[in-house]
């Protein structure tokens, strides 16, 4: 039986861990030809090996999303192996919580750089390739509940995810003439290495007193009654990569179990 993204050539940033890796595994099972991109070269190679051992197609490329050179090289590696690029997922991201009054220029700049500028560079480098092919394509970014609401300890992170929403709309309008769509999925509280570190960082700020407390408190208002797993976002990601979403652009889809109702 044909997969839902059979033969689609897909680049995924942040695919060495958490949601990026889960999305990569799901897309591979649906027939995608993947380029796994991550700052952590070992994690990227490990994800590639796992996908290949599961019968999927993947190559690994390591680099930093804020380096145009690194991103362009990853696009080129995928094109060399598969002959083109159809879909780009920008999933790589970071968070470092700080009390609002303590937010530093460094915290703001680093977070906006990786989550914001990194997404823009990935959109641009992927779109340039798609335009040169003349085939159109799909760009998918990663927003957050923090792209819909401000949280007191996440000012820089919220700024970066509101920026992601802006990039979704700007790219949707700017690239429509080339047949390129841009959307994002926006997770809530998902059990990944990012949240496990965040939980400890919040404890270090003195706002919680035990490991797991911040994660549990944040998960308390989720309507479906539990925090997310990386696999929970893969159905939406698959939809956004597949032809089923061809008539959709400029949208940010909440996939948060019901935390932010917009
Ligand atoms: N976990 C959550 O609850 C949650 C909620 C909402 C949104 N998000 C967003 O989802 C995305 C994935 O998060 P996750 O929880 O799976 O995180 P994760 O830490 O498990 O995975 C992120 C991956 O991105 C890579 N990465 C980080 N900086 C990079 C850079 N500069 N260049 C290239 N790769 C880089 C890391 O090496 C890592 O493998 C992020 O954009 C995050 O902001 C997460």
mmCIF file of C-alpha atoms and ligand atoms in Angstrom:
data_model
loop_
_atom_site.group_PDB
_atom_site.id
_atom_site.type_symbol
_atom_site.label_atom_id
_atom_site.label_comp_id
_atom_site.label_asym_id
_atom_site.label_seq_id
_atom_site.Cartn_x
_atom_site.Cartn_y
_atom_site.Cartn_z
ATOM 1 C CA UNK A 1 0.000 0.000 0.000
ATOM 2 C CA UNK A 2 1.313 3.455 -0.919
ATOM 3 C CA UNK A 3 2.312 5.708 1.946
ATOM 4 C CA UNK A 4 0.779 9.155 2.389
ATOM 5 C CA UNK A 5 4.063 10.898 1.513
ATOM 6 C CA UNK A 6 5.466 8.273 -0.831
ATOM 7 C CA UNK A 7 8.660 9.484 -2.516
ATOM 8 C CA UNK A 8 8.441 12.973 -1.005
ATOM 9 C CA UNK A 9 11.864 14.436 -0.310
ATOM 10 C CA UNK A 10 11.741 15.968 3.155
ATOM 11 C CA UNK A 11 14.299 17.874 5.235
ATOM 12 C CA UNK A 12 13.665 17.940 9.004
ATOM 13 C CA UNK A 13 15.651 20.113 11.415
ATOM 14 C CA UNK A 14 15.926 19.022 15.039
ATOM 15 C CA UNK A 15 15.288 15.463 13.910
ATOM 16 C CA UNK A 16 17.840 13.969 16.285
ATOM 17 C CA UNK A 17 15.553 14.195 19.311
ATOM 18 C CA UNK A 18 12.022 14.616 20.644
ATOM 19 C CA UNK A 19 9.292 15.633 18.231
ATOM 20 C CA UNK A 20 11.596 16.070 15.232
ATOM 21 C CA UNK A 21 12.725 12.479 15.546
ATOM 22 C CA UNK A 22 9.198 11.148 16.035
ATOM 23 C CA UNK A 23 7.998 13.091 12.980
ATOM 24 C CA UNK A 24 10.930 11.754 10.941
ATOM 25 C CA UNK A 25 10.166 8.143 11.891
ATOM 26 C CA UNK A 26 6.472 8.544 11.047
ATOM 27 C CA UNK A 27 7.138 10.212 7.687
ATOM 28 C CA UNK A 28 9.688 7.519 6.801
ATOM 29 C CA UNK A 29 7.068 4.831 7.480
ATOM 30 C CA UNK A 30 4.794 6.696 5.040
ATOM 31 C CA UNK A 31 7.385 6.564 2.260
ATOM 32 C CA UNK A 32 9.332 9.838 2.655
ATOM 33 C CA UNK A 33 12.986 10.229 1.675
ATOM 34 C CA UNK A 34 14.506 12.115 4.575
ATOM 35 C CA UNK A 35 17.370 14.436 5.353
ATOM 36 C CA UNK A 36 17.873 14.430 9.120
ATOM 37 C CA UNK A 37 19.417 17.742 10.251
ATOM 38 C CA UNK A 38 20.569 18.407 13.810
ATOM 39 C CA UNK A 39 23.208 20.355 15.722
ATOM 40 C CA UNK A 40 24.016 17.119 17.516
ATOM 41 C CA UNK A 41 25.807 15.061 14.845
ATOM 42 C CA UNK A 42 25.674 11.866 16.909
ATOM 43 C CA UNK A 43 21.909 12.197 17.448
ATOM 44 C CA UNK A 44 21.373 12.865 13.729
ATOM 45 C CA UNK A 45 23.371 9.757 12.781
ATOM 46 C CA UNK A 46 21.520 7.703 15.395
ATOM 47 C CA UNK A 47 18.123 8.843 14.094
ATOM 48 C CA UNK A 48 19.185 8.024 10.533
ATOM 49 C CA UNK A 49 20.332 4.538 11.592
ATOM 50 C CA UNK A 50 17.079 3.900 13.463
ATOM 51 C CA UNK A 51 14.985 4.943 10.459
ATOM 52 C CA UNK A 52 17.036 2.854 8.043
ATOM 53 C CA UNK A 53 16.800 -0.153 10.393
ATOM 54 C CA UNK A 54 13.016 0.291 10.323
ATOM 55 C CA UNK A 55 13.053 0.082 6.518
ATOM 56 C CA UNK A 56 12.954 3.844 5.841
ATOM 57 C CA UNK A 57 15.167 6.115 3.730
ATOM 58 C CA UNK A 58 17.286 8.734 5.480
ATOM 59 C CA UNK A 59 20.584 10.569 5.333
ATOM 60 C CA UNK A 60 22.059 12.605 8.191
ATOM 61 C CA UNK A 61 23.477 16.138 8.038
ATOM 62 C CA UNK A 62 24.728 17.990 11.082
ATOM 63 C CA UNK A 63 24.811 21.727 11.508
ATOM 64 C CA UNK A 64 23.329 24.816 13.082
ATOM 65 C CA UNK A 65 20.053 26.299 11.836
ATOM 66 C CA UNK A 66 21.446 29.819 12.300
ATOM 67 C CA UNK A 67 24.238 29.067 9.820
ATOM 68 C CA UNK A 68 23.001 29.662 6.278
ATOM 69 C CA UNK A 69 25.979 27.657 5.040
ATOM 70 C CA UNK A 70 25.034 24.627 7.158
ATOM 71 C CA UNK A 71 21.387 24.747 6.102
ATOM 72 C CA UNK A 72 22.269 25.212 2.422
ATOM 73 C CA UNK A 73 24.651 22.248 2.665
ATOM 74 C CA UNK A 74 21.895 20.063 4.150
ATOM 75 C CA UNK A 75 19.496 21.074 1.369
ATOM 76 C CA UNK A 76 22.225 20.301 -1.195
ATOM 77 C CA UNK A 77 22.928 16.902 0.385
ATOM 78 C CA UNK A 78 19.258 15.961 0.088
ATOM 79 C CA UNK A 79 19.100 17.186 -3.495
ATOM 80 C CA UNK A 80 22.215 15.223 -4.391
ATOM 81 C CA UNK A 81 20.826 12.025 -2.875
ATOM 82 C CA UNK A 82 17.160 12.289 -3.843
ATOM 83 C CA UNK A 83 17.108 14.751 -6.771
ATOM 84 C CA UNK A 84 15.112 17.530 -5.097
ATOM 85 C CA UNK A 85 13.246 18.868 -2.071
ATOM 86 C CA UNK A 86 9.467 18.814 -1.569
ATOM 87 C CA UNK A 87 8.893 19.575 2.127
ATOM 88 C CA UNK A 88 10.908 21.292 4.862
ATOM 89 C CA UNK A 89 10.118 20.939 8.575
ATOM 90 C CA UNK A 90 11.857 23.440 10.908
ATOM 91 C CA UNK A 91 11.507 21.702 14.276
ATOM 92 C CA UNK A 92 14.837 22.545 15.968
ATOM 93 C CA UNK A 93 14.378 24.856 18.937
ATOM 94 C CA UNK A 94 15.568 25.794 22.415
ATOM 95 C CA UNK A 95 14.170 27.290 25.615
ATOM 96 C CA UNK A 96 15.915 28.795 28.636
ATOM 97 C CA UNK A 97 13.484 30.100 31.271
ATOM 98 C CA UNK A 98 14.206 33.294 33.208
ATOM 99 C CA UNK A 99 12.132 35.437 35.541
ATOM 100 C CA UNK A 100 10.755 38.333 33.536
ATOM 101 C CA UNK A 101 12.854 41.004 35.263
ATOM 102 C CA UNK A 102 16.010 38.904 34.850
ATOM 103 C CA UNK A 103 15.745 38.262 31.098
ATOM 104 C CA UNK A 104 19.109 39.178 29.588
ATOM 105 C CA UNK A 105 20.017 40.469 26.168
ATOM 106 C CA UNK A 106 21.927 37.221 25.698
ATOM 107 C CA UNK A 107 18.859 35.100 26.550
ATOM 108 C CA UNK A 108 16.697 37.135 24.180
ATOM 109 C CA UNK A 109 19.194 37.125 21.314
ATOM 110 C CA UNK A 110 20.118 33.436 21.516
ATOM 111 C CA UNK A 111 16.499 32.305 21.703
ATOM 112 C CA UNK A 112 15.292 34.621 18.935
ATOM 113 C CA UNK A 113 18.285 33.602 16.828
ATOM 114 C CA UNK A 114 17.788 29.848 16.981
ATOM 115 C CA UNK A 115 13.987 29.684 17.045
ATOM 116 C CA UNK A 116 13.276 32.747 14.898
ATOM 117 C CA UNK A 117 16.183 33.461 12.550
ATOM 118 C CA UNK A 118 16.869 29.708 12.261
ATOM 119 C CA UNK A 119 13.302 29.178 10.999
ATOM 120 C CA UNK A 120 13.659 32.053 8.510
ATOM 121 C CA UNK A 121 16.945 30.731 7.109
ATOM 122 C CA UNK A 122 15.441 27.250 6.717
ATOM 123 C CA UNK A 123 12.387 28.706 4.949
ATOM 124 C CA UNK A 124 14.603 30.716 2.597
ATOM 125 C CA UNK A 125 17.072 27.971 1.712
ATOM 126 C CA UNK A 126 14.312 25.390 1.196
ATOM 127 C CA UNK A 127 12.178 27.818 -0.833
ATOM 128 C CA UNK A 128 15.087 28.774 -3.111
ATOM 129 C CA UNK A 129 15.550 25.106 -3.971
ATOM 130 C CA UNK A 130 11.809 24.571 -4.529
ATOM 131 C CA UNK A 131 11.619 27.651 -6.767
ATOM 132 C CA UNK A 132 14.565 26.431 -8.840
ATOM 133 C CA UNK A 133 12.780 23.087 -9.295
ATOM 134 C CA UNK A 134 9.546 24.846 -10.266
ATOM 135 C CA UNK A 135 7.585 22.207 -8.384
ATOM 136 C CA UNK A 136 6.157 24.195 -5.454
ATOM 137 C CA UNK A 137 6.526 22.728 -1.995
ATOM 138 C CA UNK A 138 5.603 22.874 1.657
ATOM 139 C CA UNK A 139 7.293 24.649 4.544
ATOM 140 C CA UNK A 140 6.278 23.620 8.064
ATOM 141 C CA UNK A 141 7.462 25.516 11.139
ATOM 142 C CA UNK A 142 7.112 24.708 14.835
ATOM 143 C CA UNK A 143 5.228 27.178 16.992
ATOM 144 C CA UNK A 144 3.945 26.578 20.535
ATOM 145 C CA UNK A 145 1.290 27.504 23.077
ATOM 146 C CA UNK A 146 3.954 30.134 23.841
ATOM 147 C CA UNK A 147 3.322 31.509 20.344
ATOM 148 C CA UNK A 148 -0.246 32.305 21.427
ATOM 149 C CA UNK A 149 0.190 33.510 25.002
ATOM 150 C CA UNK A 150 2.913 35.199 27.026
ATOM 151 C CA UNK A 151 4.272 33.211 29.983
ATOM 152 C CA UNK A 152 6.192 35.099 32.688
ATOM 153 C CA UNK A 153 9.281 32.872 32.694
ATOM 154 C CA UNK A 154 9.439 32.419 28.942
ATOM 155 C CA UNK A 155 9.581 35.988 27.569
ATOM 156 C CA UNK A 156 12.320 35.304 25.009
ATOM 157 C CA UNK A 157 10.830 31.942 24.033
ATOM 158 C CA UNK A 158 7.374 33.497 23.584
ATOM 159 C CA UNK A 159 8.935 36.261 21.485
ATOM 160 C CA UNK A 160 10.580 33.639 19.293
ATOM 161 C CA UNK A 161 7.394 31.611 18.811
ATOM 162 C CA UNK A 162 5.268 34.707 18.062
ATOM 163 C CA UNK A 163 7.998 35.420 15.484
ATOM 164 C CA UNK A 164 7.494 31.932 14.060
ATOM 165 C CA UNK A 165 3.779 32.684 13.582
ATOM 166 C CA UNK A 166 4.731 35.884 11.754
ATOM 167 C CA UNK A 167 7.129 33.955 9.509
ATOM 168 C CA UNK A 168 4.334 31.498 8.662
ATOM 169 C CA UNK A 169 2.125 34.326 7.430
ATOM 170 C CA UNK A 170 4.918 36.247 5.689
ATOM 171 C CA UNK A 171 6.104 33.146 3.822
ATOM 172 C CA UNK A 172 2.557 32.092 2.929
ATOM 173 C CA UNK A 173 1.984 35.477 1.286
ATOM 174 C CA UNK A 174 5.518 35.852 -0.080
ATOM 175 C CA UNK A 175 5.860 32.411 -1.653
ATOM 176 C CA UNK A 176 2.307 31.635 -2.849
ATOM 177 C CA UNK A 177 3.160 32.689 -6.420
ATOM 178 C CA UNK A 178 5.697 29.840 -6.487
ATOM 179 C CA UNK A 179 3.187 27.227 -5.336
ATOM 180 C CA UNK A 180 4.837 27.038 -1.916
ATOM 181 C CA UNK A 181 2.646 26.844 1.187
ATOM 182 C CA UNK A 182 3.722 27.543 4.758
ATOM 183 C CA UNK A 183 2.038 26.350 7.938
ATOM 184 C CA UNK A 184 3.062 25.462 11.486
ATOM 185 C CA UNK A 185 2.020 23.053 14.180
ATOM 186 C CA UNK A 186 1.942 24.359 17.745
ATOM 187 C CA UNK A 187 2.472 21.815 20.549
ATOM 188 C CA UNK A 188 1.579 22.343 24.207
ATOM 189 C CA UNK A 189 3.404 20.368 26.905
ATOM 190 C CA UNK A 190 5.219 17.413 25.356
ATOM 191 C CA UNK A 191 7.402 14.941 27.202
ATOM 192 C CA UNK A 192 10.748 15.372 25.419
ATOM 193 C CA UNK A 193 14.361 15.997 26.520
ATOM 194 C CA UNK A 194 13.611 19.739 26.084
ATOM 195 C CA UNK A 195 10.856 19.656 28.722
ATOM 196 C CA UNK A 196 12.850 17.435 31.072
ATOM 197 C CA UNK A 197 15.640 20.048 31.065
ATOM 198 C CA UNK A 198 13.114 22.906 31.282
ATOM 199 C CA UNK A 199 11.541 21.272 34.336
ATOM 200 C CA UNK A 200 14.926 21.279 36.103
ATOM 201 C CA UNK A 201 15.715 24.833 34.960
ATOM 202 C CA UNK A 202 12.417 26.056 36.459
ATOM 203 C CA UNK A 203 13.336 24.317 39.722
ATOM 204 C CA UNK A 204 16.700 26.066 39.599
ATOM 205 C CA UNK A 205 14.872 29.407 39.312
ATOM 206 C CA UNK A 206 13.304 28.520 42.678
ATOM 207 C CA UNK A 207 9.725 28.324 41.337
ATOM 208 C CA UNK A 208 9.327 24.605 42.062
ATOM 209 C CA UNK A 209 10.899 22.372 44.668
ATOM 210 C CA UNK A 210 10.986 18.910 43.088
ATOM 211 C CA UNK A 211 11.773 17.378 39.708
ATOM 212 C CA UNK A 212 8.591 16.817 37.714
ATOM 213 C CA UNK A 213 6.638 19.514 39.569
ATOM 214 C CA UNK A 214 6.743 22.166 36.820
ATOM 215 C CA UNK A 215 5.862 19.569 34.167
ATOM 216 C CA UNK A 216 2.905 18.365 36.265
ATOM 217 C CA UNK A 217 1.692 21.902 37.003
ATOM 218 C CA UNK A 218 1.859 22.930 33.338
ATOM 219 C CA UNK A 219 0.027 19.744 32.353
ATOM 220 C CA UNK A 220 -2.803 20.381 34.812
ATOM 221 C CA UNK A 221 -4.954 22.428 32.441
ATOM 222 C CA UNK A 222 -4.809 20.090 29.437
ATOM 223 C CA UNK A 223 -8.383 19.225 28.407
ATOM 224 C CA UNK A 224 -7.587 15.727 27.149
ATOM 225 C CA UNK A 225 -6.188 15.016 30.606
ATOM 226 C CA UNK A 226 -2.538 14.206 29.985
ATOM 227 C CA UNK A 227 0.653 15.779 28.600
ATOM 228 C CA UNK A 228 1.636 15.051 25.009
ATOM 229 C CA UNK A 229 4.062 12.475 23.695
ATOM 230 C CA UNK A 230 6.259 13.180 20.654
ATOM 231 C CA UNK A 231 4.063 10.735 18.722
ATOM 232 C CA UNK A 232 0.979 12.887 19.417
ATOM 233 C CA UNK A 233 2.124 15.526 16.919
ATOM 234 C CA UNK A 234 3.084 13.134 14.132
ATOM 235 C CA UNK A 235 -0.419 12.765 12.651
ATOM 236 C CA UNK A 236 -0.720 16.540 12.211
ATOM 237 C CA UNK A 237 2.824 16.708 10.822
ATOM 238 C CA UNK A 238 2.013 13.952 8.330
ATOM 239 C CA UNK A 239 -1.100 15.836 7.248
ATOM 240 C CA UNK A 240 0.899 19.054 6.786
ATOM 241 C CA UNK A 241 3.469 17.187 4.651
ATOM 242 C CA UNK A 242 0.879 15.373 2.542
ATOM 243 C CA UNK A 243 -1.342 16.421 -0.351
ATOM 244 C CA UNK A 244 -4.286 16.507 2.046
ATOM 245 C CA UNK A 245 -3.120 19.970 3.186
ATOM 246 C CA UNK A 246 -2.607 21.405 -0.329
ATOM 247 C CA UNK A 247 -5.400 23.976 0.105
ATOM 248 C CA UNK A 248 -4.068 25.268 3.421
ATOM 249 C CA UNK A 249 -1.486 28.008 3.935
ATOM 250 C CA UNK A 250 -0.589 30.635 6.533
ATOM 251 C CA UNK A 251 -2.034 28.581 9.402
ATOM 252 C CA UNK A 252 -0.778 27.680 12.866
ATOM 253 C CA UNK A 253 -2.440 24.464 14.056
ATOM 254 C CA UNK A 254 -2.677 23.947 17.819
ATOM 255 C CA UNK A 255 -1.879 20.351 18.760
ATOM 256 C CA UNK A 256 -1.833 20.801 22.527
ATOM 257 C CA UNK A 257 -4.595 18.573 23.889
ATOM 258 C CA UNK A 258 -6.657 21.721 24.459
ATOM 259 C CA UNK A 259 -4.601 24.281 26.372
ATOM 260 C CA UNK A 260 -4.974 27.404 24.250
ATOM 261 C CA UNK A 261 -8.351 27.630 22.545
ATOM 262 C CA UNK A 262 -7.971 29.802 19.451
HETATM 263 N N1 LIG B 1 8.468 19.900 24.269
HETATM 264 C C1 LIG B 1 7.469 20.740 24.307
HETATM 265 O O1 LIG B 1 6.623 20.688 25.206
HETATM 266 C C2 LIG B 1 7.284 21.773 23.227
HETATM 267 C C3 LIG B 1 6.112 22.529 23.237
HETATM 268 C C4 LIG B 1 5.907 23.471 22.234
HETATM 269 C C5 LIG B 1 6.836 23.641 21.240
HETATM 270 N N2 LIG B 1 7.979 22.903 21.258
HETATM 271 C C6 LIG B 1 8.924 23.105 20.167
HETATM 272 O O2 LIG B 1 9.065 21.885 19.461
HETATM 273 C C7 LIG B 1 10.362 21.815 18.872
HETATM 274 C C8 LIG B 1 11.035 20.504 19.247
HETATM 275 O O3 LIG B 1 11.140 20.445 20.650
HETATM 276 P P1 LIG B 1 11.465 19.105 21.450
HETATM 277 O O4 LIG B 1 10.746 19.241 22.729
HETATM 278 O O5 LIG B 1 11.252 17.918 20.600
HETATM 279 O O6 LIG B 1 13.023 19.364 21.745
HETATM 280 P P2 LIG B 1 14.306 18.407 21.832
HETATM 281 O O7 LIG B 1 15.276 19.177 22.655
HETATM 282 O O8 LIG B 1 13.953 17.026 22.219
HETATM 283 O O9 LIG B 1 14.816 18.381 20.317
HETATM 284 C C9 LIG B 1 15.284 19.542 19.700
HETATM 285 C C10 LIG B 1 16.407 19.167 18.750
HETATM 286 O O10 LIG B 1 16.826 20.379 18.094
HETATM 287 C C11 LIG B 1 18.244 20.371 18.015
HETATM 288 N N3 LIG B 1 18.730 21.745 17.948
HETATM 289 C C12 LIG B 1 18.729 22.677 18.933
HETATM 290 N N4 LIG B 1 19.303 23.809 18.518
HETATM 291 C C13 LIG B 1 19.676 23.598 17.239
HETATM 292 C C14 LIG B 1 20.333 24.397 16.271
HETATM 293 N N5 LIG B 1 20.745 25.638 16.565
HETATM 294 N N6 LIG B 1 20.552 23.867 15.043
HETATM 295 C C15 LIG B 1 20.170 22.617 14.748
HETATM 296 N N7 LIG B 1 19.554 21.815 15.630
HETATM 297 C C16 LIG B 1 19.319 22.288 16.859
HETATM 298 C C17 LIG B 1 18.710 19.669 19.281
HETATM 299 O O11 LIG B 1 20.024 19.160 19.139
HETATM 300 C C18 LIG B 1 17.652 18.589 19.439
HETATM 301 O O12 LIG B 1 18.038 17.381 18.822
HETATM 302 C C19 LIG B 1 11.106 23.071 19.348
HETATM 303 O O13 LIG B 1 10.998 24.067 18.344
HETATM 304 C C20 LIG B 1 10.322 23.491 20.584
HETATM 305 O O14 LIG B 1 10.430 24.869 20.822
HETATM 306 C C21 LIG B 1 8.235 21.987 22.244
#
